[in-house]
Short mmCIF file of C-alpha atoms in Angstrom, two decimals:
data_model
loop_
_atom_site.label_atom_id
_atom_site.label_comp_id
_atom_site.label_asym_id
_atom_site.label_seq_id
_atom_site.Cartn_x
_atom_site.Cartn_y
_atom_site.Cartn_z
CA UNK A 1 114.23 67.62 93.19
CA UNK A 2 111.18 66.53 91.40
CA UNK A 3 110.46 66.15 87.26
CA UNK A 4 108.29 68.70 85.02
CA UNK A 5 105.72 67.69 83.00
CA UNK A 6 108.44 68.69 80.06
CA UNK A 7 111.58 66.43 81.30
CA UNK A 8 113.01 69.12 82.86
CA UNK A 9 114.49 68.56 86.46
CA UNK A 10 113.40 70.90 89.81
CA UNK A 11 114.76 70.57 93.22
CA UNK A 12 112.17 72.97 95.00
CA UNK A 13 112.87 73.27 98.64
CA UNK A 14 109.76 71.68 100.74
CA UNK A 15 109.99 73.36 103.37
CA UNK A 16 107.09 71.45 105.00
CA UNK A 17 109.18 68.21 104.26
CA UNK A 18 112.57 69.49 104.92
CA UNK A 19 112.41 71.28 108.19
CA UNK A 20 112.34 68.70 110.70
CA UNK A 21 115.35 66.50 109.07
CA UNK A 22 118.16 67.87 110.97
CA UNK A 23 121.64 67.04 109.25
CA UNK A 24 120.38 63.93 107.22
CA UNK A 25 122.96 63.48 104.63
CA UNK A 26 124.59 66.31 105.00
CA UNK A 27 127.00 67.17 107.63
CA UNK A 28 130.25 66.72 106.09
CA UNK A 29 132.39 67.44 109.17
CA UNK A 30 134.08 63.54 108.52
CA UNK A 31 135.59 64.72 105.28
CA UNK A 32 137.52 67.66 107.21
CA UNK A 33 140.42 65.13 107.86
CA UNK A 34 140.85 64.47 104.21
CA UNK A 35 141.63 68.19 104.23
CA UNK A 36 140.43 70.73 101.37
CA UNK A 37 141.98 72.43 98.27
CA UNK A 38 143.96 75.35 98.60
CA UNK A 39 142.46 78.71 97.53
CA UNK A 40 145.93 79.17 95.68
CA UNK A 41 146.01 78.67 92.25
CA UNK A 42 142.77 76.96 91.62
CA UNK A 43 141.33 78.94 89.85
CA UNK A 44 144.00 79.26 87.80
CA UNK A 45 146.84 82.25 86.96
CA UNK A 46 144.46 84.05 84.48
CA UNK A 47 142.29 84.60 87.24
CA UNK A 48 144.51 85.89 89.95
CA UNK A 49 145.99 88.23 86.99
CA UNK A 50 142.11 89.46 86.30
CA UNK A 51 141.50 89.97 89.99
CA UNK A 52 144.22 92.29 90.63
CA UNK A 53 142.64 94.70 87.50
CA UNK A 54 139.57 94.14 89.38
CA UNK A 55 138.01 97.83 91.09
CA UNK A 56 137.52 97.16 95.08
CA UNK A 57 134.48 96.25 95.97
CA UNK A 58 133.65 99.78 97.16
CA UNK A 59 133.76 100.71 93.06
CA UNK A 60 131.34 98.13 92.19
CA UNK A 61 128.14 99.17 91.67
CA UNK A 62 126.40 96.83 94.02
CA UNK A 63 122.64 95.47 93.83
CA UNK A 64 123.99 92.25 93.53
CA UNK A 65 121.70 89.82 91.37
CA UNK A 66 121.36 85.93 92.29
CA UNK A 67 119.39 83.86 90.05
CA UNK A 68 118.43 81.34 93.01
CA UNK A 69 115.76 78.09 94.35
CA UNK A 70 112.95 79.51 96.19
CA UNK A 71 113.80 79.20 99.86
CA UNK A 72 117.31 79.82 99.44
CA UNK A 73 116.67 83.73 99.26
CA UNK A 74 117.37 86.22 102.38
CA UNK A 75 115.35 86.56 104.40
CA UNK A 76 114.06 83.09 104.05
CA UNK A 77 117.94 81.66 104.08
CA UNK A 78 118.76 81.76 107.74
CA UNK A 79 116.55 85.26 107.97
CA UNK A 80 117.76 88.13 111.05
CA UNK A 81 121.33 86.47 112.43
CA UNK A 82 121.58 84.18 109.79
CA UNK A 83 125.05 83.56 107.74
CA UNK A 84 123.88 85.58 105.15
CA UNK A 85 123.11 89.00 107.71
CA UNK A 86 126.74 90.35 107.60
CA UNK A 87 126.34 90.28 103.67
CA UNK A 88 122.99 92.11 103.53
CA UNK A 89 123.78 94.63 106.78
CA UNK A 90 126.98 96.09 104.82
CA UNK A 91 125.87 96.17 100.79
CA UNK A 92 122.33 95.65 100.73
CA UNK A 93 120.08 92.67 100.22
CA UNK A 94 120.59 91.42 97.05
CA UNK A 95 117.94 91.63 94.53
CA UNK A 96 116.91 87.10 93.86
CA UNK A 97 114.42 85.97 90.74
CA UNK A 98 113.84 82.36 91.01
CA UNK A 99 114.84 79.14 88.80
CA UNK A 100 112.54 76.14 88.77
CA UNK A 101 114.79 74.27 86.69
CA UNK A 102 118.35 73.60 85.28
CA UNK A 103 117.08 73.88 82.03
CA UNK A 104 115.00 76.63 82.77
CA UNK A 105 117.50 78.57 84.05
CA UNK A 106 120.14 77.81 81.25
CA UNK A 107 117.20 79.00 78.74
CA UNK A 108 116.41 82.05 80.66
CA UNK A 109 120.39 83.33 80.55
CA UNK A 110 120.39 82.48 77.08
CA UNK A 111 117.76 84.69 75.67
CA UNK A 112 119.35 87.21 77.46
CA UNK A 113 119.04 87.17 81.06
CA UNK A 114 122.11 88.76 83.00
CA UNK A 115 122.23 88.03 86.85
CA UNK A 116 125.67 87.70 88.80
CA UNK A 117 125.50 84.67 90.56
CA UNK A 118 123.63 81.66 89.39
CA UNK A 119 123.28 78.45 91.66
CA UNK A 120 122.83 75.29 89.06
CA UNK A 121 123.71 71.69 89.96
CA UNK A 122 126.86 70.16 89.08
CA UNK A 123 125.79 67.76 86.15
CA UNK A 124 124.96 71.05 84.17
CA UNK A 125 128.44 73.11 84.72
CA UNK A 126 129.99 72.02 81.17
CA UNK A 127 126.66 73.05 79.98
CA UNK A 128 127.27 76.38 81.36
CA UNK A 129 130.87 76.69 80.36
CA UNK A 130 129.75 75.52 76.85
CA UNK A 131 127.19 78.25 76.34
CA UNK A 132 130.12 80.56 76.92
CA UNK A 133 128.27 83.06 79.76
CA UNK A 134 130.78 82.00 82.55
CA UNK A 135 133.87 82.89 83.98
CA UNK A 136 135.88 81.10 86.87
CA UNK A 137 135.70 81.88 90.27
CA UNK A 138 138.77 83.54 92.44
CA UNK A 139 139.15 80.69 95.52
CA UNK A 140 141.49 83.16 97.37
CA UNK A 141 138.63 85.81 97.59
CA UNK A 142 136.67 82.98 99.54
CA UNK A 143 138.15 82.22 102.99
CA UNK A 144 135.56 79.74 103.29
CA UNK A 145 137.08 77.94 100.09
CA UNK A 146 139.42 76.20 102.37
CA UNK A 147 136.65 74.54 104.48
CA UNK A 148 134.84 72.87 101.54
CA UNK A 149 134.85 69.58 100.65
CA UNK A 150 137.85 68.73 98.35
CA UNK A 151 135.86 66.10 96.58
CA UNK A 152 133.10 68.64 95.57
CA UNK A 153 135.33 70.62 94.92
CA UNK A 154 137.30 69.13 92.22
CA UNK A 155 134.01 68.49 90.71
CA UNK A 156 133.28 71.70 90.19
CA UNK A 157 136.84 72.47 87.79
CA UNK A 158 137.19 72.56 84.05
CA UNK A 159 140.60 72.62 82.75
CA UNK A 160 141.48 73.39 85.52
CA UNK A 161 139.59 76.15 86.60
CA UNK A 162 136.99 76.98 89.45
CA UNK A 163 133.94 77.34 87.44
CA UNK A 164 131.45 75.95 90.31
CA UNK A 165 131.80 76.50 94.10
CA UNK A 166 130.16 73.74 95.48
CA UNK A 167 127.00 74.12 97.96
CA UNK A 168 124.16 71.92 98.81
CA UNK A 169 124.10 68.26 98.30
CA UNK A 170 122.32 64.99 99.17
CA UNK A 171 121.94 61.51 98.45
CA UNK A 172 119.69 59.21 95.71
CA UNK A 173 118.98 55.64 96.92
CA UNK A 174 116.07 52.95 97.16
CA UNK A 175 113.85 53.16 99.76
CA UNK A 176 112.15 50.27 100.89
CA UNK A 177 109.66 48.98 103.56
CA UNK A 178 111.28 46.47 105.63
CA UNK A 179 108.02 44.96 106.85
CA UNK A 180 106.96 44.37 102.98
CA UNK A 181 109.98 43.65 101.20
CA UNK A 182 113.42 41.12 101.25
CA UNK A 183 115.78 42.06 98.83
CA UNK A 184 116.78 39.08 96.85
CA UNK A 185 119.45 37.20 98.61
CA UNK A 186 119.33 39.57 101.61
CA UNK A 187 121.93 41.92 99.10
CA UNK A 188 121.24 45.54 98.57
CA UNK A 189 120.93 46.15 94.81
CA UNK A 190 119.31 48.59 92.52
CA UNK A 191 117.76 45.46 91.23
CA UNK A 192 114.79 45.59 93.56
CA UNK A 193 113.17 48.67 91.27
CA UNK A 194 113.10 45.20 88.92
CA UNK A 195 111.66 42.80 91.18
CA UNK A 196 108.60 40.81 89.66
CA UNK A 197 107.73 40.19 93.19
CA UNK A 198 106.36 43.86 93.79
CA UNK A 199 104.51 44.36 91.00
CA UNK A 200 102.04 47.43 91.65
CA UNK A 201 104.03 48.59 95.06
CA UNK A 202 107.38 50.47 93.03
CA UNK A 203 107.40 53.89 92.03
CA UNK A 204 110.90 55.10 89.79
CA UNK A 205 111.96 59.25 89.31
CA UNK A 206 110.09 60.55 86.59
CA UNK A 207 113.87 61.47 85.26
CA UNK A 208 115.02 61.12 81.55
CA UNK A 209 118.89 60.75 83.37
CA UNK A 210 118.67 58.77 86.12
CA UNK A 211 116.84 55.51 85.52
CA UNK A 212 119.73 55.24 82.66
CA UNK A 213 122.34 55.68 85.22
CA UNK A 214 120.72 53.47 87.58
CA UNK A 215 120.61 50.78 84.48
CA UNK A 216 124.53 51.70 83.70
CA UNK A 217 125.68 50.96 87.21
CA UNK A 218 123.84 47.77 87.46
CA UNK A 219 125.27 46.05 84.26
CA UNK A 220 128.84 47.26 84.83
CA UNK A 221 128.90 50.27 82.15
CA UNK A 222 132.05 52.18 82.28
CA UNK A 223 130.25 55.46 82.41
CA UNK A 224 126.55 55.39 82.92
CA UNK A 225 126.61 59.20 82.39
CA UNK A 226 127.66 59.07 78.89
CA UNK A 227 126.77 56.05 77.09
CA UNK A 228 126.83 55.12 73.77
CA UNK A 229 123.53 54.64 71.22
CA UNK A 230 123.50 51.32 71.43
CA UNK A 231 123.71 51.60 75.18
CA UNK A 232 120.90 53.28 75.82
CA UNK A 233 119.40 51.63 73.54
CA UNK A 234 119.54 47.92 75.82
CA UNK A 235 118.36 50.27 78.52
CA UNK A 236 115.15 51.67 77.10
CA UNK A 237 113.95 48.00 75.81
CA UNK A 238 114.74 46.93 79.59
CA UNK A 239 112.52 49.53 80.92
CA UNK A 240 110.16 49.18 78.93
CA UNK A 241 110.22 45.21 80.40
CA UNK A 242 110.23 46.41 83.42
CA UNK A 243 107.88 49.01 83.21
CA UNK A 244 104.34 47.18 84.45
CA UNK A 245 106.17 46.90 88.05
CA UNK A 246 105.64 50.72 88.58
CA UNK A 247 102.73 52.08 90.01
CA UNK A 248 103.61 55.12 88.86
CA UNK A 249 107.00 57.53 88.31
CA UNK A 250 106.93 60.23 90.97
CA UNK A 251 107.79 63.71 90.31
CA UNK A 252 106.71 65.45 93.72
CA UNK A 253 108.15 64.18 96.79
CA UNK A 254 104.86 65.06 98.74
CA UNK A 255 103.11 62.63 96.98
CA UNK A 256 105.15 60.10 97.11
CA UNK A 257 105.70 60.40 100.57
CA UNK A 258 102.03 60.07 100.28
CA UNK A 259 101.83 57.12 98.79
CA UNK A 260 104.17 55.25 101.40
CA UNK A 261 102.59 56.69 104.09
CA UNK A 262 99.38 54.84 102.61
CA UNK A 263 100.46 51.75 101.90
CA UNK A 264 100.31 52.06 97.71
CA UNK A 265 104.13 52.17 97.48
CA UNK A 266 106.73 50.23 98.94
CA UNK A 267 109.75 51.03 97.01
CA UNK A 268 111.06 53.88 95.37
CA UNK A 269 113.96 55.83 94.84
CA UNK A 270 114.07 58.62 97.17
CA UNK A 271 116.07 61.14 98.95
CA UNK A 272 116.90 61.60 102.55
CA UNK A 273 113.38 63.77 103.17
CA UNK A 274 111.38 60.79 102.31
CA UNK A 275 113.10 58.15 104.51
CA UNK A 276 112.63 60.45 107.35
CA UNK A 277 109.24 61.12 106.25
CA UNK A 278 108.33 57.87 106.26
CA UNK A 279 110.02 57.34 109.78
CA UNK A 280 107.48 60.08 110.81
CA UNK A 281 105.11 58.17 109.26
CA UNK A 282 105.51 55.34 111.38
CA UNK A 283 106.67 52.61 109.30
CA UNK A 284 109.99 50.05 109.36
CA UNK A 285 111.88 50.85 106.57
CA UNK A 286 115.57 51.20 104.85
CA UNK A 287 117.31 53.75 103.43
CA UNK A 288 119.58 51.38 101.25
CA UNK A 289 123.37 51.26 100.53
CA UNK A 290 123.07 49.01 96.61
CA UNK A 291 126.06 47.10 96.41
CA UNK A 292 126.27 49.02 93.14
CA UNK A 293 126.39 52.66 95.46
CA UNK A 294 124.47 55.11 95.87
CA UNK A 295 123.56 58.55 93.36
CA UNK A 296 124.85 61.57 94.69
CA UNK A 297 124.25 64.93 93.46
CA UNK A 298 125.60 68.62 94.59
CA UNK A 299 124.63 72.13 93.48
CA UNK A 300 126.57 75.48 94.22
CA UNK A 301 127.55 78.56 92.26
CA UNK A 302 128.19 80.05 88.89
CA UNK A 303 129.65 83.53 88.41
CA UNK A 304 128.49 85.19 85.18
CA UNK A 305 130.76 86.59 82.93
CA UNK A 306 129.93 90.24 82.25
CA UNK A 307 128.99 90.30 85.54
CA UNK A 308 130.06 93.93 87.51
CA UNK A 309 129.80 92.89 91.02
CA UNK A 310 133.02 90.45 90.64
CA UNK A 311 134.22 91.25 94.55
CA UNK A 312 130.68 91.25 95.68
CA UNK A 313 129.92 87.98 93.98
CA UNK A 314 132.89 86.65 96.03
CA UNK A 315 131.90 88.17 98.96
CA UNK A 316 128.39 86.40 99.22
CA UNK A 317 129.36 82.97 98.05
CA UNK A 318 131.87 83.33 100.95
CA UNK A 319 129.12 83.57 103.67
CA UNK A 320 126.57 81.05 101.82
CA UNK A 321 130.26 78.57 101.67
CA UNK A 322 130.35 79.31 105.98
CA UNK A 323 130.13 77.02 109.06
CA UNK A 324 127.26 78.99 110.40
CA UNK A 325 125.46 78.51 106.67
CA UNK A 326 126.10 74.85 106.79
CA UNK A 327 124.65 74.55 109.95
CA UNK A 328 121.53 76.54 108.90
CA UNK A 329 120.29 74.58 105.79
CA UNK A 330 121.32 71.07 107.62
CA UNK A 331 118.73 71.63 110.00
CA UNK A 332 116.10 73.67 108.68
CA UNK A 333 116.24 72.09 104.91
CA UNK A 334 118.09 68.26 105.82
CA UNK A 335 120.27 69.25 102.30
CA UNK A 336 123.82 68.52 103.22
CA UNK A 337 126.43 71.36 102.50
CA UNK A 338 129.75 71.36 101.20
CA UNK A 339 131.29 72.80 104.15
CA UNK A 340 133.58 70.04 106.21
CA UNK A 341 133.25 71.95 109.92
CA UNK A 342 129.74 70.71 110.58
CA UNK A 343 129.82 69.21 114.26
CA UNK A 344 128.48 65.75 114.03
CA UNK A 345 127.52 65.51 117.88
CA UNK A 346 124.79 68.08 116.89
CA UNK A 347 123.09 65.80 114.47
CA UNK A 348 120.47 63.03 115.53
CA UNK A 349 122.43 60.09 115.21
CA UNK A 350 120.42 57.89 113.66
CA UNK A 351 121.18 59.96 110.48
CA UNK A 352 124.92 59.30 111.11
CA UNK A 353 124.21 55.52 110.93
CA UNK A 354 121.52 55.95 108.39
CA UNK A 355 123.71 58.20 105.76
CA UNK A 356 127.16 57.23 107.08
CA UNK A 357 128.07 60.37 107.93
CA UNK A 358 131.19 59.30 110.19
CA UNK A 359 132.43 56.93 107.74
CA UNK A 360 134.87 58.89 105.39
CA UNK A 361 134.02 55.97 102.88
CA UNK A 362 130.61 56.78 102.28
CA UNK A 363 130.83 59.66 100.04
CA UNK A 364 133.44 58.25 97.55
CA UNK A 365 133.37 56.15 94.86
CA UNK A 366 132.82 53.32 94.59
CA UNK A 367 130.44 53.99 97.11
CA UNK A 368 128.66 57.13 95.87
CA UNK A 369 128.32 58.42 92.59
CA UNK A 370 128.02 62.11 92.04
CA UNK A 371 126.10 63.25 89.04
CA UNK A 372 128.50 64.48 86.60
CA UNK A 373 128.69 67.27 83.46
CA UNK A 374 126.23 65.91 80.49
CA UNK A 375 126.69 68.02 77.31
CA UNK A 376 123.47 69.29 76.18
CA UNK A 377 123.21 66.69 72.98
CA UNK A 378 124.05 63.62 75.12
CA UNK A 379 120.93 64.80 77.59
CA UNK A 380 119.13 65.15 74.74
CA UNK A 381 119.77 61.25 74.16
CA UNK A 382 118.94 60.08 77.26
CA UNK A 383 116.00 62.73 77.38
CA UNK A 384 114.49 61.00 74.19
CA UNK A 385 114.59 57.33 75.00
CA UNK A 386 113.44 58.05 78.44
CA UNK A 387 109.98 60.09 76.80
CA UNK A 388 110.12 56.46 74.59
CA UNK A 389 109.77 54.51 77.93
CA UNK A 390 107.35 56.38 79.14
CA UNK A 391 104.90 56.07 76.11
CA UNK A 392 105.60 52.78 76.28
#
């Protein structure tokens, strides 16, 4: 993921980053034992009733439509015997325009845009379901479904219904050169992106969300995703005290990869890409677990309302929700994937230490906190004060 000029949030798929990371926080075989939710009845009775008026997919007219990231499209998605082949071999390959943004693809589909499938990240679904261009998603059409992760899952329902079938996911931590830096008291905190001690060497996401949240879990707030005025208020006048620590606030994981690599930064919040990237890189450092947990975030698919390719909609998420797909984008892109069947004797294991990835713990809260619906006025909130930081 990386920040626009405007606020608005990418996650563009570096390939040149990605492709060596093999499962790093993402295989999510451990979770399999927790067991996931039944196709049956999540997405609710009205859908099962509109299924059966459904045509078959024969009926459908086909050409299916997926507003997707860059990367994620066939052939580049696994390409010639990849998970998405038996999808493309027997109705055609579907026809993919690209998103750069959450908010650029919410825009787009509201001035009119009409694709099948969009794949947005989980913090935006109520923003979806609130613009009203959405319907809910038939689990029992997905044999797949079953093999998800139950915790994504349920974060993907809104009054009860399957609006979101969860995807690709990862992790949001500090990372921190071990050679250059002692977190206070030897205890892993958020706190070090506030350490007077590294002035000049920290670099924070250029994000008008996430340097709130990070605030909200560090002073105890009951729900650093939706905080009040006054709230963000304290946290806006603390970054702004904080602010002369940063060298800068990244919004392209290349460069600041770059900037570890050369010594200018020597803590920032990162995802799994740049901790093995830096690893690469040749220097000692740690991918952290803060006492106050870890971000988390997920992305995965929205079906459009009007769309006419219901069945064939179903049909493709089914594949991109497979074994064989989680193991593709583990290790070719290092994004995790909601699937639970991943086997962890295939991934390096100094990602399984690194990310906990046998530790059923790990992903839960209070552990992990996964980035959760923000209605488009409270972003708006956050969006503001964070622009106030910034011209601070």
């Amino acid at each position: 993921m990386s920040t626009n000029p405007d606020g608005t949030t990418d996650r563009r798929l570096d390939r040149r980053t990605f492709l060596k990371l093999g499962a790093a926080a993402g295989a999510t075989s451990f979770l399999a034992a927790c067991g996931a939710s039944s196709g049956d009845g999540d997405g609710g009775e009205d859908v099962g009733a509109q299924e059966q008026q459904r045509p078959p997919i024969e009926q459908e007219p086909g050409n299916l439509e997926v507003f997707e990231w860059a990367g994620y499209e066939y052939p580049a998605y696994g390409g010639k015997n990849g998970a998405l082949e038996p999808y493309v071999d027997r109705y055609g390959k579907p026809k993919f325009s690209f998103l750069t943004s959450d908010d650029q693809a919410l825009g787009k589909v509201r001035a009119g845009y009409r694709p099948d499938i969009v794949h947005p990240c989980v913090d935006y679904i109520g923003n979806w379901v609130e613009m009203g261009v959405v319907q809910p998603w038939d689990p029992s059409l997905i044999p797949s479904f079953d093999e998800l992760d139950p915790v994504l899952v349920e974060g993907g329902q809104i009054d009860g219904q399957q609006y979101f079938i969860p995807a690709d996911w990862g992790f949001s931590s500090p990372l921190y050169r071990s050679d250059k830096v002692e977190p206070e008291g030897g205890v892993e905190s958020w706190t070090l992106f506030y350490d007077e001690r590294y002035e000049g060497k920290i670099s924070w996401w250029d994000s008008p969300l996430e340097n709130f949240v990070i605030w909200g879990y560090v002073n105890g707030v009951d729900d650093p995703w939706n905080m009040s005025d006054e709230e963000l208020d304290e946290a806006r006048d603390f970054l702004m005290s904080k602010k002369h620590l940063c060298r800068n606030f990244w919004s392209s994981q290349t460069d600041l990869d770059a900037d570890f690599a050369a010594g200018n930064v020597w803590i920032a919040y990162a995802w799994a890409g740049s901790y093995v990237g830096a690893k690469d890189a040749g220097l000692d450092v740690v991918y952290s677990e803060p006492k106050e947990g870890r971000l988390a975030w997920n992305c995965g698919f929205v079906l459009h309302k009007d769309t006419e390719n219901f069945r064939h909609a179903h049909a493709f998420v089914d594949l991109w929700s497979s074994k064989e797909s989680a193991e593709w984008i583990i290790n070719n892109y290092a994004y995790g994937h909601a699937n639970t069947q991943v086997d962890l004797s295939k991934v390096p294991p100094d990602y399984v230490e690194v990310f906990k990835l046998d530790d059923p713990e790990a992903r839960q809260e209070p552990n992990a906190h996964y980035a959760k619906p923000v209605s488009t006025a409270d972003r708006a909130r956050y969006a503001s004060r964070w622009d106030e930081v910034k011209a601070a």
